PDB file of C-alpha atoms in Angstrom:
ATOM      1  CA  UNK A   1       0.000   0.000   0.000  1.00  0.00           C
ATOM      2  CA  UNK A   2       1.197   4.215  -0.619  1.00  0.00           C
ATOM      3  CA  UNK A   3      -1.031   7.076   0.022  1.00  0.00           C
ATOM      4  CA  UNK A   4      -0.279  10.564  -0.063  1.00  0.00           C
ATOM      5  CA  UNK A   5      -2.330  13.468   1.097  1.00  0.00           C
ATOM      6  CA  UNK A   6      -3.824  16.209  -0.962  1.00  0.00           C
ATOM      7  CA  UNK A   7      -5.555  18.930   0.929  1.00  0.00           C
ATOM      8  CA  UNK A   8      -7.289  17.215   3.521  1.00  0.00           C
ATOM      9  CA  UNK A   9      -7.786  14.069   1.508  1.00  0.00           C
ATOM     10  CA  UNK A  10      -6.134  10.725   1.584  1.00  0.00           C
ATOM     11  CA  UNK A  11      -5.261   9.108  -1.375  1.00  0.00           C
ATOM     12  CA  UNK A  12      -4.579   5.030  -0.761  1.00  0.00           C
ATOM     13  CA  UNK A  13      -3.661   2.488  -3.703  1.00  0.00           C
ATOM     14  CA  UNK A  14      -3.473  -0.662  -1.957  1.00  0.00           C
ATOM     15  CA  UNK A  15      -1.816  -3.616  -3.751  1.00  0.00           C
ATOM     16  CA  UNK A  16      -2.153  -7.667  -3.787  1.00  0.00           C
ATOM     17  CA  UNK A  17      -2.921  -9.266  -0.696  1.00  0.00           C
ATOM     18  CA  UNK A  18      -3.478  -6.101   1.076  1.00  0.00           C
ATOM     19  CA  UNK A  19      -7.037  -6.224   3.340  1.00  0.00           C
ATOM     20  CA  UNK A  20      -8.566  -3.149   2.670  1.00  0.00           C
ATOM     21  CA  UNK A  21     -10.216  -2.397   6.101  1.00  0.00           C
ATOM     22  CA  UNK A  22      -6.889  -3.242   8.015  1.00  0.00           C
ATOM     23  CA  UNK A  23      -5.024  -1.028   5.603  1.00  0.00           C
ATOM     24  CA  UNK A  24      -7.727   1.775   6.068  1.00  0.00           C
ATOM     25  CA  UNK A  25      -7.387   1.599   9.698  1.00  0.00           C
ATOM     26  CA  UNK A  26      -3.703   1.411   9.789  1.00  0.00           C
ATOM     27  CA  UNK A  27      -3.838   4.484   7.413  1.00  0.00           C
ATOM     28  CA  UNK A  28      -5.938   6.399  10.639  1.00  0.00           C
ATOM     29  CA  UNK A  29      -4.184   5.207  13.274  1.00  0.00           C
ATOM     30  CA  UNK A  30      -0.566   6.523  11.624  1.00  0.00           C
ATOM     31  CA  UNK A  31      -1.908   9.770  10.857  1.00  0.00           C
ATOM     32  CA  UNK A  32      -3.943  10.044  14.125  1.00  0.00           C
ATOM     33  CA  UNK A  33      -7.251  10.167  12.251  1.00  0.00           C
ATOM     34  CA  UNK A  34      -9.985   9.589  14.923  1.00  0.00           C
ATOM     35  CA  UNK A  35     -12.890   9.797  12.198  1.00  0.00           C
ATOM     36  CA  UNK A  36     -13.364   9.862   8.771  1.00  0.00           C
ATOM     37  CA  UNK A  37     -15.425   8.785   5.770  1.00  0.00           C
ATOM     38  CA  UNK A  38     -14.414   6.674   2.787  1.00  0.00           C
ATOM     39  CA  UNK A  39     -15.061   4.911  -0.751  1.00  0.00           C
ATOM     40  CA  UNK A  40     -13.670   3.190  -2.962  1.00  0.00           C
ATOM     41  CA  UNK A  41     -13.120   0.935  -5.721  1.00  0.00           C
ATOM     42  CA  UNK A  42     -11.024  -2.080  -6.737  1.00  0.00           C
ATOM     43  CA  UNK A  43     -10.197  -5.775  -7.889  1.00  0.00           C
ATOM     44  CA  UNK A  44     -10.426  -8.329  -4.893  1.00  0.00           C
ATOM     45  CA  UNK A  45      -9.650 -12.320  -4.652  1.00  0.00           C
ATOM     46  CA  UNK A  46     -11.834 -12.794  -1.593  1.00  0.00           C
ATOM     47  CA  UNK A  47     -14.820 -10.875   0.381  1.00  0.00           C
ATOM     48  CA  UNK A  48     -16.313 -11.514   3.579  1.00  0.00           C
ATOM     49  CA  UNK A  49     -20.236  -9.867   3.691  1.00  0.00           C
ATOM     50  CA  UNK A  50     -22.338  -9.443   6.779  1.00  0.00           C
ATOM     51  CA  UNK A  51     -26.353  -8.951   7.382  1.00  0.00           C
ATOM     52  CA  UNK A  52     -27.224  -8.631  10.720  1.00  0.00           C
ATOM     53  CA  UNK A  53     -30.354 -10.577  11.469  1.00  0.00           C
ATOM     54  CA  UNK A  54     -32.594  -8.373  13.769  1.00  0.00           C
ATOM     55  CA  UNK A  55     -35.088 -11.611  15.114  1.00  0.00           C
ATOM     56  CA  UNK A  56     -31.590 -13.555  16.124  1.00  0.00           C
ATOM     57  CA  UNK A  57     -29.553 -10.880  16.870  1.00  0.00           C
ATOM     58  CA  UNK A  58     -26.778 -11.456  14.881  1.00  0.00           C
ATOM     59  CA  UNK A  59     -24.691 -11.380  11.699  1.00  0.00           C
ATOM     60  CA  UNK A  60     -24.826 -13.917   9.387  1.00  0.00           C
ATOM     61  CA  UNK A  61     -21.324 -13.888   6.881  1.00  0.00           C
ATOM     62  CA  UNK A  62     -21.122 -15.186   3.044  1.00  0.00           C
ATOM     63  CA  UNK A  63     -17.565 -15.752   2.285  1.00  0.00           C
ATOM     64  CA  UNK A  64     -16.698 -14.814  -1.594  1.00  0.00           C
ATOM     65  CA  UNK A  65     -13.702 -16.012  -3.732  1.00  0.00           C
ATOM     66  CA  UNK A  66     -12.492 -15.574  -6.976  1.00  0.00           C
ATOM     67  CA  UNK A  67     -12.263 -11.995  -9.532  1.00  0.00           C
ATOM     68  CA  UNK A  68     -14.435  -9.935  -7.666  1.00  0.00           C
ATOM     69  CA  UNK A  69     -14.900  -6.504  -8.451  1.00  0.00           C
ATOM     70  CA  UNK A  70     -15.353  -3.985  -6.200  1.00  0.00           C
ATOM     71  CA  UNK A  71     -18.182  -1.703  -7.320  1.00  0.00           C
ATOM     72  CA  UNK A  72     -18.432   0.936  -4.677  1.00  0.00           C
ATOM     73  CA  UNK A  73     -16.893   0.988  -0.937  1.00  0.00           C
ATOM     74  CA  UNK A  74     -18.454   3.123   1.614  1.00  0.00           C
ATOM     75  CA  UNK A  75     -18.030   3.444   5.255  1.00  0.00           C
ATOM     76  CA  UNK A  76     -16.444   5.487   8.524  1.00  0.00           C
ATOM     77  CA  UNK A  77     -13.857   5.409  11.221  1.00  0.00           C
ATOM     78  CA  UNK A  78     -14.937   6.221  14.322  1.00  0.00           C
ATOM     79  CA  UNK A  79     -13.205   6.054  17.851  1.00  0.00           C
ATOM     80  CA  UNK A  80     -14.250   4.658  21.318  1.00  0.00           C
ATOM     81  CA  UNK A  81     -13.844   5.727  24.359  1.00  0.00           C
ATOM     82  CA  UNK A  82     -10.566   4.834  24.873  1.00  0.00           C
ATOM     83  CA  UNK A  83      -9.364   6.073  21.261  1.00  0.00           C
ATOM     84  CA  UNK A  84      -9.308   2.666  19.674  1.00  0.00           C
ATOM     85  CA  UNK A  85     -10.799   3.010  16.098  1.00  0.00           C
ATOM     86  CA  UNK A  86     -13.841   1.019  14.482  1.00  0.00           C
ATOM     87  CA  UNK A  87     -15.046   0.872  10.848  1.00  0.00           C
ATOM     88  CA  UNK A  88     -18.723   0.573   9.717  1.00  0.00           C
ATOM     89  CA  UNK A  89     -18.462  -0.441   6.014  1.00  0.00           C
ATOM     90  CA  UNK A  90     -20.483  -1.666   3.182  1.00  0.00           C
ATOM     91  CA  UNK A  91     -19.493  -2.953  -0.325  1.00  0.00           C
ATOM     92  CA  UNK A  92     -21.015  -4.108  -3.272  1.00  0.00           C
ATOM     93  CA  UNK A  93     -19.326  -6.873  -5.447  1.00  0.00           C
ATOM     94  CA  UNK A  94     -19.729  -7.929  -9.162  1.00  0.00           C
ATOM     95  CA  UNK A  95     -18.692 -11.002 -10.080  1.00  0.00           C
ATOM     96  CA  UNK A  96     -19.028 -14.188 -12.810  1.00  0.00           C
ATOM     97  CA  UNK A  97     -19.895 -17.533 -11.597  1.00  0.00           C
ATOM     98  CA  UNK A  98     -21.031 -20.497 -13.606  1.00  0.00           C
ATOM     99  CA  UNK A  99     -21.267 -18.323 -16.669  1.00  0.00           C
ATOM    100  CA  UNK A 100     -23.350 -15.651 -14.874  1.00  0.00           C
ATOM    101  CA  UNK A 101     -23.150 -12.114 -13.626  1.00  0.00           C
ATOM    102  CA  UNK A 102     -23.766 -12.059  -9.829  1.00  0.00           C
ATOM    103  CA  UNK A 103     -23.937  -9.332  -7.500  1.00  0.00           C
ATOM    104  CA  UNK A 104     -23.374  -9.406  -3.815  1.00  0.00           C
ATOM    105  CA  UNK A 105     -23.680  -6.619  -1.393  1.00  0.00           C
ATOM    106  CA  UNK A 106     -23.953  -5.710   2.619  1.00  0.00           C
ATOM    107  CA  UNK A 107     -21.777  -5.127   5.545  1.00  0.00           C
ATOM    108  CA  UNK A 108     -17.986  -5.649   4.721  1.00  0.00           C
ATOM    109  CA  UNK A 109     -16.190  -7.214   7.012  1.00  0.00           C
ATOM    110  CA  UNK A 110     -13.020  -8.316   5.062  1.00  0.00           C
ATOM    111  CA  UNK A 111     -11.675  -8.311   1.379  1.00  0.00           C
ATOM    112  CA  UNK A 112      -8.348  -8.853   0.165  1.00  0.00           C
ATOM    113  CA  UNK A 113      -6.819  -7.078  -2.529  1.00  0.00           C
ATOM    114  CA  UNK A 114      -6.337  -9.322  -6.183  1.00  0.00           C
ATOM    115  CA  UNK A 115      -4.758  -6.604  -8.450  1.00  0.00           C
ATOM    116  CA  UNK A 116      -5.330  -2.998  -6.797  1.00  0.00           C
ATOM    117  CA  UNK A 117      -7.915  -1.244  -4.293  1.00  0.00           C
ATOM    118  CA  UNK A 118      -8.382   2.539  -4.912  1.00  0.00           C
ATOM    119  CA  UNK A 119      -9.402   4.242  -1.805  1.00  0.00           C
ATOM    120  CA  UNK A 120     -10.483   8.327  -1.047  1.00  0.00           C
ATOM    121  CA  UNK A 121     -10.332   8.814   2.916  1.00  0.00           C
ATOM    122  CA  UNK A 122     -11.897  12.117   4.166  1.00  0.00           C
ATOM    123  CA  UNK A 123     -10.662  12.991   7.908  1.00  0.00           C
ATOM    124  CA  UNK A 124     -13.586  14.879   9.872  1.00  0.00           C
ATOM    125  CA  UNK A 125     -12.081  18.670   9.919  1.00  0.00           C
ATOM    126  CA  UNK A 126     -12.824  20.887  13.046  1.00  0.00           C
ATOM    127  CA  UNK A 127     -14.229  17.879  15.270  1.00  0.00           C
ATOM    128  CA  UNK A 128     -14.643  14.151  15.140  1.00  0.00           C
ATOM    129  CA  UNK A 129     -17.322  11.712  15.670  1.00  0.00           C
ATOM    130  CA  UNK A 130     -16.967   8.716  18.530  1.00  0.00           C
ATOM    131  CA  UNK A 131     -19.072   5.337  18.892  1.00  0.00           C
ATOM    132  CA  UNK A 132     -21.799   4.905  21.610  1.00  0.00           C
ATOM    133  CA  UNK A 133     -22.218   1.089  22.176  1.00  0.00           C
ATOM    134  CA  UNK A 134     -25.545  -0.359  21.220  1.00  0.00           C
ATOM    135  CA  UNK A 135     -26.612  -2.801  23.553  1.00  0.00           C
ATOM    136  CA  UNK A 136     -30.022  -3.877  21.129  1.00  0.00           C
ATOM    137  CA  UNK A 137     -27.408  -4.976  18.356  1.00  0.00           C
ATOM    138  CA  UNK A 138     -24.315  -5.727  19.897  1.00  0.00           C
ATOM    139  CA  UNK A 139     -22.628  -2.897  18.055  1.00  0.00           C
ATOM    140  CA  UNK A 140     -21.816   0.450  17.763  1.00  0.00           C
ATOM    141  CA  UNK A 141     -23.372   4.290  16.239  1.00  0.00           C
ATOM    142  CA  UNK A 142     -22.233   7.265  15.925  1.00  0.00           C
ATOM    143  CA  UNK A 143     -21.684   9.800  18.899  1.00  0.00           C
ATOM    144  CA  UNK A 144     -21.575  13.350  18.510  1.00  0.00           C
ATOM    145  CA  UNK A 145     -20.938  14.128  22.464  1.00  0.00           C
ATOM    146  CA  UNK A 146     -18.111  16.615  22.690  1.00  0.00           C
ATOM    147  CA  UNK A 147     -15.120  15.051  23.901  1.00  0.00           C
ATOM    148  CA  UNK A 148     -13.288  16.482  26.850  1.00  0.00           C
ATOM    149  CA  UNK A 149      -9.266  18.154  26.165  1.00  0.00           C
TER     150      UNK A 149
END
């Protein structure tokens, strides 16, 4: 992976075998980022996609593999309480299986780079936006309490 910073934007081409959310977060956490936005696009070898399932109360994960393209990448950093950082991101695949076009789409919670990942991160300016734990779903949602100096 290289980035490089234009204005207040973040520029990352990630490479083979590079997992995009890691990378992301490693991105944050080495230019002390607390929050930010991001998309993206790309060519990945393997995806792992999440629904949560309200009635159980938890995620169930499809596992991709093979030339997967990565249509559009959206999500946030956020920090916790104690400054560690959390993304919330969703993708959307294309691929061809069996002679067919397929789609696949929800809650990312890994993909691994096949050829190259292009990725635009956008750093909060003047403030930054923390996680309040969600005890319904297990997870977390953005916090805009003001953070104490």
């Amino acid at each position: 992976m290289e980035y490089k910073k234009i204005g207040e934007t973040y520029y990352l081409r990630m490479d083979r075998d590079d997992e995009v959310i890691e990378k992301i977060l490693e991105v944050c956490r080495r230019e002390l980022i607390p929050s930010a936005v991001f998309t993206g696009i790309g060519g990945c070898k393997s995806a792992e996609l999440q629904v949560f399932i309200p009635e159980s109360g938890s995620f169930e994960t499809e596992r991709l593999e093979g030339m997967l393209e990565l249509v559009s990448l959206n999500g946030n950093v956020v920090s916790g309480d104690d400054g560690e950082l959390f993304h919330h991101t969703h993708a959307l695949f294309s691929f061809k299986k069996n002679g067919e076009h397929g789609m696949a789409g929800g809650h990312l919670k890994s993909t691994i780079v096949l050829y190259t990942a292009e990725i635009e991160l956008r750093p909060t300016v003047g403030g930054e936006i923390r996680r309040k734990f969600d005890p319904e779903t297990g997870t977390g949602f953005w916090d805009f309490r003001e953070t104490e100096e």
